Short mmCIF file of C-alpha atoms in Angstrom, two decimals:
data_model
loop_
_atom_site.label_atom_id
_atom_site.label_comp_id
_atom_site.label_asym_id
_atom_site.label_seq_id
_atom_site.Cartn_x
_atom_site.Cartn_y
_atom_site.Cartn_z
CA LEU A 1 65.39 107.58 91.76
CA LEU A 2 67.12 109.49 88.67
CA CYS A 3 70.60 108.07 89.96
CA GLN A 4 69.09 104.45 90.61
CA ASP A 5 67.33 103.90 87.89
CA THR A 6 68.99 101.49 85.83
CA ASP A 7 67.82 102.68 83.06
CA GLU A 8 68.43 106.19 83.64
CA CYS A 9 71.76 105.47 85.43
CA LYS A 10 73.35 108.88 85.80
CA ASP A 11 76.70 109.58 88.15
CA SER A 12 75.38 112.49 89.73
CA CYS A 13 72.24 114.79 89.61
CA ILE A 14 71.35 118.08 91.66
CA TYR A 15 68.84 118.81 93.86
CA GLU A 16 67.10 122.14 94.76
CA GLU A 17 69.99 123.59 92.89
CA ASP A 18 72.63 123.74 95.97
CA VAL A 19 72.43 119.58 96.42
CA GLN A 20 74.42 117.68 94.34
CA ILE A 21 73.96 113.90 94.57
CA LEU A 22 76.69 111.55 93.65
CA ARG A 23 76.11 107.72 93.52
CA VAL A 24 79.59 106.20 93.72
CA ASN A 25 81.89 103.59 95.47
CA GLY A 26 81.12 103.98 98.72
CA GLU A 27 84.73 102.61 99.81
CA GLN A 28 86.21 105.33 98.11
CA HIS A 29 84.37 108.20 99.89
CA LEU A 30 83.54 107.09 103.12
CA HIS A 31 86.90 105.14 103.68
CA HIS A 32 87.04 104.04 107.32
CA ILE A 33 82.93 103.81 108.14
CA TYR A 34 81.76 102.30 104.79
CA SER A 35 83.17 98.87 103.23
CA GLY A 36 79.93 97.53 101.21
CA ASP A 37 79.97 96.50 97.93
CA ARG A 38 77.24 98.45 96.24
CA PRO A 39 77.26 102.13 95.07
CA VAL A 40 75.81 104.69 97.81
CA PHE A 41 74.65 108.17 97.55
CA ILE A 42 76.71 111.26 98.91
CA CYS A 43 74.84 114.23 99.21
CA GLU A 44 77.36 117.73 98.92
CA LYS A 45 77.35 121.55 98.04
CA THR A 46 76.97 121.96 93.93
CA VAL A 47 80.10 124.78 94.66
CA SER A 48 83.11 122.62 92.64
CA SER A 49 84.98 126.04 91.33
CA TYR A 50 85.89 129.81 91.45
CA GLU A 51 88.09 131.45 89.44
CA ILE A 52 90.57 134.01 90.22
CA MET A 53 92.76 136.37 88.39
CA ASP A 54 96.27 135.33 87.87
CA GLU A 55 98.30 138.45 88.44
CA SER A 56 101.36 136.86 86.41
CA ARG A 57 99.70 136.56 83.32
CA SER A 58 97.63 139.74 83.14
CA ASP A 59 98.78 142.43 80.98
CA ASP A 60 96.74 145.60 79.59
CA GLU A 61 94.43 143.93 76.95
CA THR A 62 93.79 140.97 78.33
CA ASN A 63 92.72 139.57 81.94
CA HIS A 64 93.73 136.31 82.81
CA LYS A 65 91.34 133.45 85.09
CA VAL A 66 92.56 130.37 86.64
CA LYS A 67 90.02 127.96 87.62
CA ILE A 68 90.24 126.70 91.41
CA GLU A 69 88.97 123.45 91.62
CA LEU A 70 87.37 123.17 95.36
CA GLY A 71 87.25 119.83 96.76
CA PRO A 72 83.75 118.02 98.42
CA GLN A 73 81.86 120.96 100.16
CA PRO A 74 79.77 120.02 103.28
CA LEU A 75 76.02 120.93 104.15
CA THR A 76 74.36 122.68 107.25
CA ILE A 77 73.54 119.61 109.80
CA MET A 78 70.27 121.35 109.76
CA LYS A 79 69.92 120.66 105.89
CA ALA A 80 71.42 117.05 106.00
CA ARG A 81 68.81 116.19 108.89
CA GLN A 82 66.26 117.51 105.95
CA LEU A 83 67.56 115.40 103.12
CA LEU A 84 67.28 112.18 105.99
CA SER A 85 64.37 112.89 106.77
CA ARG A 86 62.65 112.80 103.34
CA TYR A 87 64.94 109.69 102.56
CA THR A 88 63.42 108.16 105.25
CA MET A 89 59.95 109.22 104.10
CA SER A 90 60.27 108.30 100.53
CA GLN A 91 60.77 104.55 102.03
CA ASN A 92 57.58 104.55 104.11
CA SER A 93 54.83 103.12 101.52
CA ILE A 94 51.88 104.69 104.00
CA GLU A 95 53.79 108.05 102.94
CA SER A 96 54.66 107.44 99.42
CA PRO A 97 52.31 105.28 97.74
CA ALA A 98 54.11 105.31 94.88
CA VAL A 99 57.53 104.95 95.93
CA SER A 100 59.96 102.10 93.83
CA SER A 101 59.33 98.81 95.15
CA ALA A 102 63.40 98.19 94.95
CA PRO A 103 64.91 100.00 98.27
CA LEU A 104 66.90 102.96 98.33
CA LEU A 105 70.90 103.04 98.37
CA PRO A 106 72.25 104.29 101.40
CA LEU A 107 72.49 107.82 101.29
CA TRP A 108 74.90 109.80 103.11
CA VAL A 109 75.76 113.84 103.74
CA ARG A 110 78.79 115.18 104.17
CA CYS A 111 78.45 117.84 107.58
CA ASP A 112 80.30 120.94 108.20
CA MET A 113 80.99 119.93 111.87
CA ALA A 114 79.36 123.74 113.09
CA ASP A 115 77.12 121.92 115.72
CA PRO A 116 77.91 121.54 119.08
CA ALA A 117 78.81 117.48 118.78
CA GLY A 118 81.17 117.89 115.44
CA THR A 119 79.18 116.05 113.21
CA THR A 120 80.98 115.33 110.00
CA TRP A 121 78.71 112.92 108.40
CA LEU A 122 75.13 111.73 108.60
CA GLY A 123 74.04 108.53 107.07
CA ALA A 124 70.78 106.29 106.94
CA GLU A 125 70.18 102.94 105.02
CA THR A 126 67.57 100.85 104.40
CA ALA A 127 66.70 97.60 106.51
CA CYS A 128 64.40 95.11 104.52
CA THR A 129 62.69 92.10 105.99
CA GLY A 130 62.96 90.11 102.24
CA ASP A 131 62.14 92.32 99.79
CA LYS A 132 59.94 94.84 101.78
CA VAL A 133 61.87 97.85 103.47
CA SER A 134 60.80 97.40 107.31
CA GLY A 135 63.07 100.19 108.56
CA VAL A 136 65.73 102.84 108.13
CA LYS A 137 69.30 102.53 109.76
CA LEU A 138 70.53 105.96 110.68
CA TYR A 139 74.25 106.75 110.96
CA SER A 140 76.07 109.56 112.82
CA VAL A 141 79.74 110.11 112.54
CA THR A 142 81.07 113.15 114.97
CA CYS A 143 85.03 114.72 114.87
CA ALA A 144 86.87 116.04 117.36
CA GLY A 145 89.17 117.56 115.47
CA SER A 146 93.49 117.10 116.23
CA THR A 147 95.28 117.21 119.54
CA VAL A 148 98.08 115.78 121.52
CA ASP A 149 96.31 115.64 124.83
CA LYS A 150 95.87 112.42 125.23
CA ALA A 151 94.04 113.18 128.61
CA THR A 152 90.96 114.49 126.01
CA PHE A 153 90.16 110.86 124.83
CA ILE A 154 87.10 109.32 125.61
CA THR A 155 87.11 106.49 128.52
CA LEU A 156 85.61 103.05 128.25
CA ASP A 157 82.94 103.99 130.45
CA GLU A 158 82.56 107.62 128.93
CA LEU A 159 81.76 105.23 125.60
CA LYS A 160 79.40 103.04 127.05
CA GLN A 161 77.72 106.06 128.59
CA GLU A 162 77.37 107.24 125.42
CA HIS A 163 76.04 104.08 124.09
CA LYS A 164 73.23 103.88 126.29
CA LYS A 165 71.88 107.16 125.52
CA ARG A 166 70.18 104.84 122.41
CA HIS A 167 70.09 101.72 123.87
CA HIS A 168 70.92 100.33 127.72
CA PRO A 169 72.02 96.59 127.38
CA SER A 170 75.85 96.72 125.94
CA MET A 171 78.82 94.80 125.10
CA VAL A 172 82.46 96.18 124.16
CA ARG A 173 83.45 94.82 120.79
CA PRO A 174 86.69 93.43 119.84
CA SER A 175 89.45 96.28 119.76
CA THR A 176 91.58 97.23 116.97
CA ALA A 177 94.78 98.41 116.28
CA GLN A 178 97.41 98.90 113.38
CA TYR A 179 101.10 99.12 113.01
CA ASN A 180 102.64 100.79 109.91
CA LEU A 181 105.85 98.83 109.93
CA PHE A 182 107.18 100.54 106.56
CA GLY A 183 104.87 103.00 104.49
CA SER A 184 104.95 106.86 104.29
CA THR A 185 108.20 108.58 105.84
CA VAL A 186 107.65 112.14 107.28
CA VAL A 187 110.62 114.72 106.68
CA GLU A 188 110.32 117.91 108.50
CA ASN A 189 106.67 118.00 108.53
CA THR A 190 106.33 116.80 104.87
CA THR A 191 105.27 113.47 103.80
CA ILE A 192 106.89 110.88 101.22
CA GLU A 193 104.22 109.28 100.10
CA SER A 194 105.57 105.34 98.97
CA GLN A 195 103.24 103.04 97.01
CA SER A 196 104.82 99.66 99.16
CA SER A 197 103.56 99.15 102.93
CA VAL A 198 103.70 96.89 105.22
CA THR A 199 100.90 96.90 107.96
CA VAL A 200 99.91 94.38 110.58
CA ASP A 201 96.53 94.20 112.02
CA PHE A 202 95.36 93.26 115.30
CA ARG A 203 92.36 92.31 116.95
CA TRP A 204 91.83 91.28 120.30
CA SER A 205 88.48 91.09 123.06
CA HIS A 206 88.66 91.93 126.41
CA VAL A 207 89.69 95.66 125.98
CA GLU A 208 90.38 97.03 129.23
CA SER A 209 91.65 100.55 128.64
CA ILE A 210 92.20 103.37 125.84
CA LEU A 211 95.26 102.94 123.70
CA GLU A 212 96.40 99.37 125.50
CA THR A 213 98.81 97.28 124.04
CA PRO A 214 97.38 94.47 121.92
CA PRO A 215 97.89 91.11 124.25
CA LEU A 216 99.75 87.98 123.32
CA SER A 217 96.52 86.37 122.48
CA SER A 218 95.42 89.15 119.63
CA THR A 219 95.03 87.71 116.33
CA ALA A 220 97.24 89.71 114.05
CA THR A 221 97.37 89.53 110.47
CA LEU A 222 99.71 91.06 108.14
CA ASN A 223 99.60 93.37 105.29
CA ILE A 224 102.00 93.51 102.52
CA LYS A 225 102.42 95.92 99.96
CA VAL A 226 104.99 96.16 97.34
CA SER A 227 104.99 98.70 94.51
CA SER A 228 108.77 98.57 92.39
CA GLY A 229 110.24 101.63 92.78
CA ASP A 230 110.61 102.60 95.76
CA MET A 231 113.93 104.17 96.71
CA ARG A 232 114.07 102.85 99.97
CA SER A 233 114.05 99.27 98.93
CA PRO A 234 116.80 97.57 98.92
CA MET A 235 116.11 96.11 95.70
CA TYR A 236 116.20 99.77 94.18
CA PRO A 237 119.63 99.58 92.56
CA LEU A 238 117.96 96.18 90.45
CA TYR A 239 114.80 98.26 89.89
CA ARG A 240 116.67 100.64 87.82
CA GLU A 241 118.53 97.83 86.27
CA LEU A 242 115.75 96.41 85.23
CA GLU A 243 114.09 99.75 84.19
CA PHE A 244 117.26 99.61 81.24
CA LEU A 245 116.08 96.64 80.19
CA GLN A 246 112.49 97.79 79.81
CA ILE A 247 113.56 100.68 77.86
CA LEU A 248 115.43 98.42 75.39
CA ALA A 249 112.51 96.13 74.95
CA ASP A 250 110.15 99.16 74.31
CA GLY A 251 112.49 99.96 71.91
CA LEU A 252 112.57 97.25 69.93
CA ARG A 253 109.05 97.23 69.73
CA THR A 254 108.20 100.79 69.40
CA GLY A 255 111.82 101.85 67.18
CA GLU A 256 111.72 105.07 69.82
CA THR A 257 113.66 104.56 72.83
CA GLU A 258 113.75 107.47 75.65
CA TRP A 259 117.48 106.75 76.88
CA MET A 260 118.18 107.28 80.64
CA GLU A 261 120.66 109.84 82.05
CA PRO A 262 124.03 108.27 82.09
CA LEU A 263 125.75 107.73 85.43
CA GLU A 264 129.44 107.83 84.33
CA THR A 265 130.72 110.93 83.14
CA ARG A 266 132.86 109.04 80.45
CA SER A 267 131.45 107.97 76.94
CA ALA A 268 129.91 104.40 76.27
CA VAL A 269 133.31 103.83 74.15
CA GLN A 270 135.84 105.10 76.57
CA LEU A 271 134.76 102.67 79.06
CA THR A 272 134.41 99.72 76.51
CA ARG A 273 137.67 100.11 74.93
CA GLU A 274 139.49 100.37 78.75
CA TYR A 275 137.72 97.70 79.61
CA LEU A 276 138.75 95.75 76.70
CA ASP A 277 142.23 97.12 77.48
CA GLY A 278 142.23 95.35 80.52
CA ARG A 279 141.86 98.59 82.97
CA MET A 280 138.93 96.87 84.73
CA GLY A 281 137.86 98.68 87.82
CA THR A 282 138.11 102.29 86.66
CA SER A 283 134.43 102.37 86.30
CA GLU A 284 133.06 105.52 88.67
CA THR A 285 130.10 104.26 89.73
CA GLU A 286 129.40 101.15 91.42
CA ILE A 287 128.86 98.07 89.64
CA PHE A 288 127.35 95.78 91.98
CA ASN A 289 124.60 97.03 94.62
CA SER A 290 125.16 94.97 97.87
CA LEU A 291 122.23 92.94 97.82
CA MET A 292 122.97 90.99 94.70
CA GLU A 293 126.78 91.20 94.92
CA ARG A 294 128.30 88.81 92.92
CA GLY A 295 131.97 87.85 92.79
CA ASP A 296 131.10 85.50 89.23
CA LEU A 297 130.56 88.21 86.86
CA ASP A 298 131.97 86.98 83.32
CA PHE A 299 132.88 89.13 80.65
CA ILE A 300 129.58 89.96 79.00
CA GLU A 301 128.24 90.77 82.37
CA GLN A 302 130.79 93.41 83.32
CA LEU A 303 130.21 95.16 79.69
CA TRP A 304 126.70 95.00 80.19
CA VAL A 305 127.47 97.05 83.55
CA ARG A 306 129.27 99.32 81.94
CA MET A 307 127.34 99.96 78.93
CA ARG A 308 124.44 100.41 81.11
CA ASN A 309 125.76 103.09 83.24
CA SER A 310 126.49 105.03 80.40
CA VAL A 311 124.85 104.42 76.80
CA THR A 312 122.94 107.42 75.30
CA SER A 313 121.95 106.49 72.00
CA TYR A 314 121.91 103.53 69.37
CA GLN A 315 125.24 104.72 68.01
CA ASP A 316 126.44 104.23 71.33
CA VAL A 317 125.28 100.62 71.60
CA GLY A 318 126.23 99.79 68.22
CA ASP A 319 130.12 101.09 68.33
CA CYS A 320 130.38 99.50 71.60
CA LEU A 321 129.52 96.22 70.39
CA LYS A 322 131.66 97.03 67.05
CA LEU A 323 134.86 97.39 68.92
CA VAL A 324 134.10 93.94 71.12
CA ILE A 325 133.71 92.04 67.85
CA LYS A 326 136.83 93.53 66.62
CA ALA A 327 138.70 92.33 69.43
CA LEU A 328 137.53 89.12 69.39
CA GLN A 329 137.99 88.67 65.38
CA TYR A 330 142.03 90.04 65.86
CA GLY A 331 142.30 87.96 69.25
CA ASP A 332 142.87 90.51 71.40
CA VAL A 333 140.39 89.59 73.87
CA LYS A 334 139.91 85.61 75.53
CA PRO A 335 137.04 86.21 77.95
CA TRP A 336 135.86 83.67 80.02
CA ILE A 337 131.57 83.36 80.03
CA HIS A 338 129.76 81.48 82.04
CA ARG A 339 128.47 78.07 80.51
CA ASP A 340 124.81 78.60 80.57
CA SER A 341 125.18 82.01 78.60
CA SER A 342 122.45 82.33 76.11
CA SER A 343 122.86 85.59 73.96
CA SER A 344 124.20 86.18 70.56
CA LEU A 345 127.44 87.85 71.81
CA SER A 346 128.25 84.60 74.10
CA LYS A 347 128.07 82.69 70.73
CA LEU A 348 130.44 84.67 68.74
CA ILE A 349 132.57 84.36 71.78
CA LEU A 350 132.59 80.50 71.78
CA GLN A 351 133.30 80.63 67.98
CA SER A 352 136.08 82.91 68.53
CA TYR A 353 137.58 80.20 70.64
CA HIS A 354 137.90 78.22 67.33
CA HIS A 355 138.46 81.44 65.28
CA GLN A 356 135.47 80.76 63.26
CA MET A 357 133.07 84.12 64.24
CA ASP A 358 129.80 84.47 61.95
CA HIS A 359 129.39 87.91 60.62
CA VAL A 360 127.36 90.29 62.53
CA SER A 361 125.80 92.98 60.93
CA LEU A 362 125.31 95.74 63.76
CA THR A 363 122.57 97.98 61.79
CA GLY A 364 119.20 98.77 62.53
CA LEU A 365 118.21 97.49 65.68
CA THR A 366 120.24 94.72 66.01
CA PRO A 367 122.80 95.86 68.29
CA VAL A 368 119.88 96.65 71.19
CA HIS A 369 118.85 93.44 70.50
CA MET A 370 122.35 91.57 71.56
CA LEU A 371 122.45 94.30 74.35
CA LEU A 372 119.11 93.29 75.73
CA GLU A 373 119.91 89.53 75.88
CA MET A 374 122.80 90.33 77.99
CA GLY A 375 120.67 91.81 80.54
CA LEU A 376 118.62 89.15 80.64
CA ASP A 377 121.31 87.03 81.32
CA LYS A 378 122.82 88.76 84.00
CA MET A 379 119.77 89.71 85.71
CA ARG A 380 118.48 86.25 85.56
CA LYS A 381 121.56 85.27 87.33
CA ASP A 382 121.49 87.66 89.92
CA TYR A 383 117.71 86.63 90.98
CA ILE A 384 118.81 83.03 91.06
CA ASN A 385 121.88 83.72 92.91
CA TYR A 386 119.63 85.37 95.92
CA LEU A 387 117.16 83.04 95.75
CA ILE A 388 118.80 79.97 95.65
CA GLY A 389 121.54 80.89 97.74
CA GLN A 390 119.18 82.16 100.33
CA GLU A 391 117.45 78.46 99.76
CA LEU A 392 114.43 80.05 99.25
CA THR A 393 113.45 78.45 96.17
CA THR A 394 114.54 75.80 94.08
CA LEU A 395 115.32 75.88 89.98
CA ASN A 396 111.97 73.87 89.04
CA HIS A 397 109.79 76.44 91.16
CA LEU A 398 111.96 79.05 88.80
CA SER A 399 111.55 77.28 85.09
CA TYR A 400 108.67 79.63 84.25
CA TYR A 401 110.59 82.88 85.10
CA LEU A 402 113.77 81.52 83.45
CA SER A 403 113.06 80.41 80.37
CA THR A 404 114.55 81.73 77.40
CA VAL A 405 112.32 79.81 74.73
CA GLU A 406 109.88 82.81 74.47
CA ASP A 407 110.58 86.00 72.86
CA LEU A 408 112.69 88.84 74.47
CA GLN A 409 109.32 90.52 75.37
CA GLU A 410 107.74 87.87 77.30
CA GLN A 411 111.33 87.28 78.75
CA VAL A 412 111.25 90.80 80.00
CA ILE A 413 107.33 90.43 81.10
CA ARG A 414 108.30 87.49 83.32
CA LEU A 415 111.81 88.96 84.91
CA ARG A 416 109.38 91.59 85.81
CA LYS A 417 107.33 89.08 87.70
CA LEU A 418 110.03 87.35 89.03
CA HIS A 419 111.40 91.03 90.50
CA HIS A 420 108.28 91.33 91.92
CA LEU A 421 108.11 88.18 93.95
CA LEU A 422 111.32 89.36 95.52
CA GLU A 423 110.45 92.58 96.15
CA ILE A 424 108.38 91.36 98.88
CA THR A 425 110.52 88.62 100.18
CA VAL A 426 113.37 90.91 100.47
CA THR A 427 111.18 93.93 102.34
CA CYS A 428 110.08 91.21 104.70
CA SER A 429 112.95 89.86 105.36
CA THR A 430 114.87 93.59 105.65
CA PHE A 431 111.88 95.27 107.64
CA LEU A 432 110.10 92.51 109.23
CA GLY A 433 113.07 90.36 110.35
CA LEU A 434 110.97 87.37 109.42
CA ALA A 435 112.54 83.71 110.30
CA TYR A 436 113.78 81.83 107.37
CA ASP A 437 110.23 79.31 107.24
CA ARG A 438 108.42 81.98 106.79
CA LEU A 439 110.72 83.55 104.25
CA PHE A 440 110.28 80.20 102.46
CA LEU A 441 106.57 79.90 102.57
CA LEU A 442 106.17 83.46 101.20
CA THR A 443 108.44 82.68 98.42
CA GLN A 444 106.64 79.58 97.55
CA HIS A 445 103.12 80.92 97.75
CA LEU A 446 103.04 84.88 98.31
CA THR A 447 99.96 84.69 99.98
CA GLN A 448 99.38 86.25 103.03
CA ILE A 449 100.55 84.67 106.20
CA ALA A 450 99.66 84.56 109.83
CA LEU A 451 102.38 85.96 112.48
CA ASP A 452 103.88 83.45 114.63
CA LYS A 453 103.21 84.24 118.35
CA SER A 454 107.07 84.38 118.89
CA LEU A 455 107.09 87.70 116.10
CA TRP A 456 105.70 90.54 118.31
CA LEU A 457 106.37 93.24 116.38
CA TRP A 458 104.50 96.14 117.87
CA LYS A 459 106.99 95.82 121.04
CA ILE A 460 109.54 98.00 118.42
CA GLU A 461 106.89 99.91 116.42
CA GLN A 462 104.93 102.90 117.65
CA ALA A 463 100.35 102.29 116.62
CA VAL A 464 99.28 103.96 114.04
CA SER A 465 95.69 102.84 114.65
CA TRP A 466 93.50 102.40 117.37
CA GLY A 467 89.72 101.72 117.69
CA VAL A 468 86.73 99.84 119.71
CA GLU A 469 83.58 99.52 119.47
CA VAL A 470 80.29 99.32 122.05
CA SER A 471 77.31 97.21 120.83
CA SER A 472 73.63 95.79 121.76
CA GLY A 473 71.15 93.70 120.11
CA ASN A 474 71.39 91.92 117.30
CA GLY A 475 70.38 91.41 113.57
CA PRO A 476 68.37 94.64 111.91
CA ARG A 477 68.24 96.10 115.74
CA GLU A 478 71.93 96.27 116.32
CA VAL A 479 73.00 99.06 117.75
CA LYS A 480 76.58 100.54 117.60
CA THR A 481 79.43 102.83 119.28
CA SER A 482 82.87 103.59 118.02
CA TRP A 483 85.45 105.72 118.61
CA LEU A 484 88.34 105.87 116.68
CA LEU A 485 92.16 107.42 116.73
CA SER A 486 94.14 108.54 113.60
CA ASP A 487 97.09 110.64 112.80
CA LYS A 488 95.57 111.37 109.32
CA PRO A 489 92.24 113.44 108.95
CA LEU A 490 89.20 111.42 109.23
CA VAL A 491 87.12 113.04 106.79
CA GLU A 492 87.77 114.30 103.27
CA HIS A 493 85.67 117.35 103.46
CA ILE A 494 87.00 118.93 106.36
CA ILE A 495 90.71 119.65 106.66
CA PHE A 496 92.60 120.00 110.07
CA GLU A 497 95.32 121.90 110.80
CA THR A 498 97.76 121.45 113.38
CA GLY A 499 100.79 124.32 113.66
CA GLU A 500 102.85 123.37 110.03
CA ILE A 501 101.14 120.31 109.62
CA LEU A 502 98.53 120.42 106.97
CA PHE A 503 96.82 116.74 107.47
CA SER A 504 95.82 115.01 103.99
CA PRO A 505 93.01 112.11 103.92
CA GLN A 506 93.78 108.47 105.10
CA ILE A 507 92.18 105.84 103.20
CA LEU A 508 90.87 103.06 105.14
CA CYS A 509 87.97 100.37 104.88
CA TYR A 510 86.41 98.76 107.39
CA ASN A 511 83.07 96.45 106.99
CA ILE A 512 80.19 98.45 107.99
CA ASN A 513 78.93 95.84 110.31
CA TYR A 514 82.31 96.91 111.83
CA PRO A 515 82.39 100.48 110.56
CA VAL A 516 85.22 102.46 112.35
CA ALA A 517 88.50 100.89 113.48
CA ALA A 518 91.32 103.16 114.52
CA HIS A 519 94.49 105.57 114.21
CA PHE A 520 97.06 106.83 116.63
CA VAL A 521 100.46 107.95 116.64
CA GLU A 522 103.64 108.26 118.67
CA ALA A 523 103.39 110.69 121.79
CA ASN A 524 103.63 114.38 121.08
CA HIS A 525 102.40 113.62 117.33
CA PRO A 526 98.76 115.28 116.75
CA VAL A 527 96.00 113.03 116.18
CA SER A 528 92.49 112.85 115.18
CA SER A 529 89.61 111.50 116.95
CA LEU A 530 86.00 110.87 115.53
CA ARG A 531 83.41 109.26 117.60
CA TYR A 532 81.11 106.83 115.32
CA THR A 533 77.37 106.48 116.92
CA GLY A 534 74.86 103.90 114.76
CA ILE A 535 73.23 102.16 114.03
CA GLU A 536 69.64 103.72 115.38
CA HIS A 537 67.26 101.45 114.02
CA VAL A 538 63.98 103.67 112.96
CA ALA A 539 61.35 101.53 112.18
CA LEU A 540 58.77 102.11 109.75
CA PRO A 541 54.78 101.92 110.26
CA ARG A 542 52.57 99.76 108.33
CA ARG A 543 49.48 99.74 107.00
#
């Protein structure tokens, strides 16, 4: 009540000295079980840390201690049942006449798997008729741990028998499967996490066997999550270029710049001088990336490429631009530039054609301002070249991103938005092989799209999830028994270890009406299985 009362509004409290009650977002802690939009109570042991001696820092006079933070700690099954029993009784107006009229939030207790069933969670949730509590729904989650032996998996008939222990009539719910098309990578038993992911979720009826392949009649949903900066993305070189732009923009705003590590061994001034002397093509780094390669880079764009790969200070930027402006004044170079170039340097080049150049004082932040303009011009053309060249959009649709009317800070912000749009499009083109019409729609709308039935992605990829559910009854008296397979741990307070592989938690979210889906990976890879039994409805006696 202290945690739930809006007047008290505590995030946690201690119960009977050894139990910690947390008021949390259910989706964050009950990853694959709960998907409600309201908080829940989670009960666990109060132990959260301990101290050990750090021998590497100890001496004769001082002992150094290091605090080790522990993760969530489970309770015994007996303690969990005791807590749920008290929770249930507290909602009974006969047993607790003074109970608050508002029903308590759902209660979930972490369990240590020490019982024969291997229980990892016990849960309870009030069932209401109108604004009155009429019963409590009980949840039980058991986990079988990790295995590579598929023969140990439950069959559909066994799952139905498990369900009939609580309810006789039964119906197999639609099965679910998830395929990971682009995400984290495992290299030498080490998981390299990725912030970007492309998954496809399948749902189908008429399940005939465990781990069956989704039939052609399945409903498929493609989920795309793209985070710029993934080194495996074809867009990574362009992302690095955009990051340099952002550094320049931040420098103009704050007056301080943290320069990137140069890609060139030669100095920026040396590269610029060689470029002006006509010795082009001697750059040690690749000037263009294959995805955005353009054969029409003008003088300013090629100068930008060399400078961004080599400058490490404001002095570098100023010295390089002084060389260029001096060469223009003396007529040593007669460069060509694109007609629509809008940078300050492009205007000086146009003036040099008529030998009437304005004076430019390369002091303060002016050189950085000029370099940022050069980069914006070049990168805008890169994006246009790809999107228009692939006929994925038109200039009218890109007008917001390409506008040069706004100040430089806003121009960089819009360019980053355009980059993210292109990240999604290129990811789908490269890793999914989506047809042109799908890529066109994706570029135009940037919304979730349905897969065409002619595109069967799971034929070329291994599934990463699989689950099935048996249910009976309906409404508040519905009972469900679900079975889940996963290549990751299914609970965060239990760590499974197989050989040298130490699993980390997998985050999944499902609506409470469909509390569990599934996970499974290619053959001979350890998987974790979880059997979810609920909802068992317990009616409360009335007055």
